[in-house]
Short mmCIF file of C-alpha atoms in Angstrom, two decimals:
data_model
loop_
_atom_site.label_atom_id
_atom_site.label_comp_id
_atom_site.label_asym_id
_atom_site.label_seq_id
_atom_site.Cartn_x
_atom_site.Cartn_y
_atom_site.Cartn_z
CA MET B 226 -17.73 -23.38 -99.79
CA THR B 227 -14.90 -22.33 -102.07
CA THR B 228 -11.54 -21.08 -100.85
CA GLN B 229 -12.39 -17.61 -102.08
CA GLU B 230 -15.69 -17.59 -100.14
CA ALA B 231 -13.90 -18.77 -96.98
CA VAL B 232 -11.35 -15.96 -97.29
CA GLY B 233 -14.21 -13.47 -97.77
CA HIS B 234 -15.99 -14.72 -94.65
CA VAL B 235 -12.78 -14.44 -92.62
CA SER B 236 -12.26 -10.87 -93.84
CA PHE B 237 -15.73 -9.74 -92.83
CA ALA B 238 -15.64 -11.70 -89.55
CA LEU B 239 -12.42 -9.96 -88.50
CA GLY B 240 -13.99 -6.60 -89.31
CA ALA B 241 -17.04 -7.50 -87.22
CA VAL B 242 -14.91 -8.60 -84.25
CA SER B 243 -13.03 -5.28 -84.35
CA TYR B 244 -16.27 -3.49 -83.41
CA TRP B 245 -16.23 -5.32 -80.06
CA VAL B 246 -12.68 -4.24 -79.21
CA ARG B 247 -12.13 -1.01 -77.31
CA ASP B 248 -8.33 -0.95 -77.23
CA GLU B 249 -7.22 1.02 -80.29
CA ILE B 250 -4.12 -1.08 -80.96
CA TRP B 251 -6.12 -4.31 -81.04
CA LEU B 252 -8.91 -2.68 -83.04
CA ARG B 253 -6.55 -1.43 -85.73
CA SER B 254 -4.64 -4.71 -85.76
CA LEU B 255 -7.86 -6.60 -86.45
CA LEU B 256 -8.75 -4.13 -89.17
CA ILE B 257 -5.35 -4.67 -90.80
CA LEU B 258 -5.96 -8.43 -90.78
CA SER B 259 -9.45 -7.86 -92.18
CA PHE B 260 -8.15 -5.64 -94.98
CA ALA B 261 -5.26 -8.03 -95.69
CA THR B 262 -7.60 -10.98 -96.14
CA GLY B 263 -9.83 -8.68 -98.19
CA LEU B 264 -6.85 -8.08 -100.47
CA ILE B 265 -6.51 -11.83 -100.97
CA TYR B 266 -10.26 -12.20 -101.58
CA ASN B 267 -10.38 -9.41 -104.18
CA ALA B 268 -7.29 -10.74 -105.96
CA MET B 269 -8.94 -14.13 -106.55
CA PRO B 270 -12.12 -13.50 -108.64
CA PRO B 271 -12.32 -15.57 -111.86
CA VAL B 272 -12.64 -12.33 -113.84
CA GLY B 273 -9.29 -11.16 -112.47
CA PRO B 274 -8.13 -8.90 -109.65
CA LEU B 275 -10.39 -5.99 -108.67
CA TRP B 276 -7.71 -3.30 -108.79
CA LEU B 277 -9.83 -0.42 -107.52
CA VAL B 278 -10.76 -2.37 -104.39
CA LEU B 279 -7.20 -3.64 -103.94
CA PHE B 280 -5.85 -0.09 -104.14
CA TRP B 281 -8.15 1.28 -101.44
CA LEU B 282 -7.74 -1.71 -99.13
CA THR B 283 -3.98 -1.16 -99.38
CA VAL B 284 -4.47 2.51 -98.43
CA TYR B 285 -6.55 1.44 -95.40
CA VAL B 286 -3.83 -0.98 -94.32
CA PHE B 287 -1.15 1.72 -94.44
CA ILE B 288 -3.35 4.21 -92.56
CA ASN B 289 -3.92 1.75 -89.73
CA VAL B 290 -0.26 0.71 -89.61
CA TYR B 291 0.69 4.39 -89.34
CA ARG B 292 -1.81 4.96 -86.52
CA ILE B 293 -0.51 1.94 -84.59
CA VAL B 294 3.07 3.17 -84.91
CA THR B 295 2.17 6.69 -83.73
CA LYS B 296 0.06 5.32 -80.87
CA LEU B 297 2.89 3.11 -79.63
CA ALA B 298 5.28 6.08 -79.89
CA GLU B 299 2.90 8.15 -77.75
CA ALA B 300 2.64 5.37 -75.18
CA ARG B 301 6.43 5.15 -74.87
CA LYS B 302 6.55 8.84 -73.97
CA VAL B 303 4.16 8.38 -71.04
CA ARG B 304 5.95 8.33 -67.70
CA LEU B 305 3.83 7.40 -64.68
CA THR B 306 5.01 7.59 -61.09
CA GLU B 307 4.80 4.46 -58.95
CA GLU B 308 1.64 5.83 -57.31
CA GLU B 309 0.05 6.62 -60.65
CA ALA B 310 0.94 3.24 -62.14
CA GLU B 311 -0.61 1.46 -59.15
CA LEU B 312 -3.74 3.63 -59.42
CA ARG B 313 -4.15 2.83 -63.10
CA ASP B 314 -3.66 -0.91 -62.55
CA THR B 315 -6.12 -1.14 -59.65
CA VAL B 316 -8.83 1.44 -60.38
CA PHE B 317 -8.49 2.58 -64.01
CA PRO B 318 -7.46 -0.52 -66.01
CA GLU B 319 -9.82 0.49 -68.84
CA PHE B 320 -7.69 3.55 -69.58
CA THR B 321 -4.77 3.38 -71.99
CA PRO B 322 -1.49 4.87 -70.67
CA VAL B 323 -2.01 7.99 -72.80
CA GLU B 324 -5.60 8.42 -71.63
CA PHE B 325 -4.60 7.94 -68.01
CA ALA B 326 -1.80 10.49 -68.36
CA LYS B 327 -4.40 13.01 -69.60
CA LEU B 328 -6.61 12.16 -66.62
CA MET B 329 -3.78 12.67 -64.15
CA ARG B 330 -2.83 16.04 -65.63
CA ILE B 331 -6.06 17.56 -64.25
CA SER B 332 -5.87 15.78 -60.89
CA THR B 333 -4.64 16.96 -57.51
CA TRP B 334 -3.06 14.79 -54.82
CA LYS B 335 -4.24 15.71 -51.33
CA ALA B 336 -3.38 14.63 -47.78
CA VAL B 337 -5.77 15.36 -44.92
CA PRO B 338 -5.87 14.48 -41.21
CA ALA B 339 -8.56 12.47 -39.45
CA GLY B 340 -11.95 14.15 -39.05
CA VAL B 341 -12.13 15.83 -42.47
CA ALA B 342 -15.35 15.45 -44.48
CA LEU B 343 -14.83 14.82 -48.18
CA THR B 344 -18.59 14.96 -48.78
CA THR B 345 -21.49 16.15 -46.63
CA GLN B 346 -24.91 14.55 -46.90
CA GLY B 347 -27.37 16.83 -48.69
CA LYS B 348 -24.70 19.14 -50.09
CA MET B 349 -23.29 19.26 -53.61
CA VAL B 350 -19.99 17.46 -54.20
CA SER B 351 -17.26 19.44 -55.94
CA GLU B 352 -14.82 16.58 -56.58
CA VAL B 353 -14.50 12.95 -57.57
CA SER B 354 -11.83 11.29 -55.43
CA VAL B 355 -10.00 7.98 -55.20
CA ILE B 356 -8.53 6.91 -51.87
CA GLN B 357 -4.83 6.09 -52.09
CA SER B 358 -4.33 5.33 -48.38
CA GLY B 359 -6.39 5.73 -45.24
CA HIS B 360 -9.81 4.85 -43.85
CA LEU B 361 -13.04 6.83 -43.99
CA ASN B 362 -16.50 6.45 -42.47
CA VAL B 363 -19.61 6.66 -44.63
CA GLU B 364 -22.41 8.20 -42.55
CA ILE B 365 -26.09 8.39 -43.46
CA ASP B 366 -28.32 10.35 -41.10
CA GLY B 367 -25.54 10.25 -38.50
CA ARG B 368 -25.21 6.46 -38.65
CA ASN B 369 -22.01 4.75 -39.84
CA VAL B 370 -22.89 2.39 -42.69
CA HIS B 371 -19.52 1.59 -44.24
CA THR B 372 -15.78 2.05 -43.85
CA MET B 373 -13.98 3.06 -47.02
CA LYS B 374 -10.40 2.04 -47.76
CA ASP B 375 -7.69 2.17 -50.42
CA GLY B 376 -8.90 2.19 -54.03
CA GLU B 377 -12.49 3.22 -53.33
CA ILE B 378 -14.11 6.16 -55.12
CA VAL B 379 -15.84 9.10 -53.45
CA GLY B 380 -18.35 11.29 -55.26
CA GLU B 381 -19.02 9.24 -58.38
CA MET B 382 -22.78 9.05 -57.76
CA SER B 383 -23.02 12.83 -57.47
CA PHE B 384 -20.91 13.18 -60.62
CA ILE B 385 -23.17 10.82 -62.59
CA GLY B 386 -26.49 12.24 -61.41
CA GLY B 387 -25.55 15.83 -60.63
CA ASN B 388 -27.26 15.44 -57.24
CA PRO B 389 -26.20 16.32 -53.68
CA ALA B 390 -24.28 13.73 -51.68
CA THR B 391 -26.38 10.90 -50.28
CA ALA B 392 -23.90 10.39 -47.41
CA THR B 393 -21.19 12.11 -45.44
CA VAL B 394 -17.74 10.64 -46.04
CA ARG B 395 -15.34 11.50 -43.22
CA THR B 396 -11.71 10.46 -42.65
CA ILE B 397 -11.03 8.42 -39.52
CA THR B 398 -7.28 8.20 -40.13
CA PRO B 399 -4.84 10.49 -41.97
CA THR B 400 -5.79 9.99 -45.61
CA ARG B 401 -4.11 10.57 -48.95
CA TYR B 402 -6.23 10.70 -52.07
CA VAL B 403 -6.30 12.00 -55.62
CA ALA B 404 -9.13 14.32 -56.67
CA TRP B 405 -10.64 15.74 -59.83
CA GLU B 406 -12.75 18.90 -59.89
CA GLN B 407 -16.09 17.92 -61.42
CA PRO B 408 -16.21 20.69 -64.10
CA ALA B 409 -12.67 19.91 -65.30
CA LEU B 410 -13.39 16.17 -65.39
CA ARG B 411 -16.64 16.66 -67.30
CA ALA B 412 -14.87 18.85 -69.85
CA LEU B 413 -12.08 16.31 -70.34
CA LEU B 414 -14.50 13.41 -70.83
CA ALA B 415 -16.62 15.48 -73.22
CA ARG B 416 -13.56 16.05 -75.41
CA ASN B 417 -12.54 12.38 -75.33
CA PRO B 418 -15.41 9.92 -76.00
CA ALA B 419 -13.15 6.87 -75.47
CA MET B 420 -12.16 8.17 -72.04
CA SER B 421 -15.81 8.86 -71.22
CA SER B 422 -16.64 5.23 -72.05
CA ALA B 423 -13.74 4.01 -69.91
CA MET B 424 -14.83 6.19 -66.98
CA ARG B 425 -18.38 4.85 -67.21
CA SER B 426 -16.92 1.35 -66.92
CA VAL B 427 -14.89 2.37 -63.85
CA PHE B 428 -17.96 3.92 -62.20
CA SER B 429 -20.08 0.88 -63.08
CA VAL B 430 -17.63 -1.46 -61.33
CA GLU B 431 -17.56 0.82 -58.26
CA LEU B 432 -21.35 1.14 -58.05
CA THR B 433 -21.78 -2.63 -58.45
CA ARG B 434 -19.32 -3.24 -55.63
CA LYS B 435 -21.16 -0.78 -53.38
CA LEU B 436 -24.53 -2.38 -54.15
CA ILE B 437 -23.18 -5.84 -53.31
CA GLU B 438 -21.72 -4.59 -50.02
CA SER B 439 -25.00 -2.84 -49.19
CA ASP B 440 -26.97 -6.06 -49.81
CA GLN B 441 -24.55 -8.05 -47.67
CA GLN B 442 -24.95 -5.60 -44.80
CA ARG B 443 -28.76 -5.83 -44.98
CA VAL B 444 -28.77 -9.63 -44.80
CA ALA B 445 -26.00 -9.95 -42.20
CA PRO B 446 -27.28 -11.47 -38.92
CA ARG B 447 -27.63 -9.03 -36.04
CA VAL B 448 -25.79 -9.99 -32.82
#
């Protein structure tokens, strides 16, 4: 393999890897490296530099540099409260700071006493909620099946499937949580495909955790 061929392979490999990266800064950084090595590759042919290709690769490099600079500038403007920063780190790590700020703009923080039902089995759920502090019982057919705590999500299954609640979720201590009205959340995700992908990842992690806990409860020895 010649040096020129090796440089060409590196250029295309970096471009391929960028398709696996969700974070925009990393994606554009990989593209810049791909285009930069492409510049080297197209400057090395025995027939001489391919100026048309070099020109457009240079344009692509500058476009991606500009987008990185503007994205970092946007991120610096984001100011999250301590509660919001903790929520992003623990529940929404897939969201960029800018995306999470958009998500929080349509949210509502709520505090309720013990005995309040956030969902009722068989009824439609109006909100998706994340517990910030407190404990809640999950009841199916009047039987307690799980106790929810900080960081857990309420209403994501109804949001995904558009179906009534499969369980009643009721507070057993004073509880503080953040909530999103389903129509507003759907509209936001529809306008932002990257946020929609990130939310699917968040819901997937939550549903996997719930399935694991459900399996553990079924196999637990009865005493």
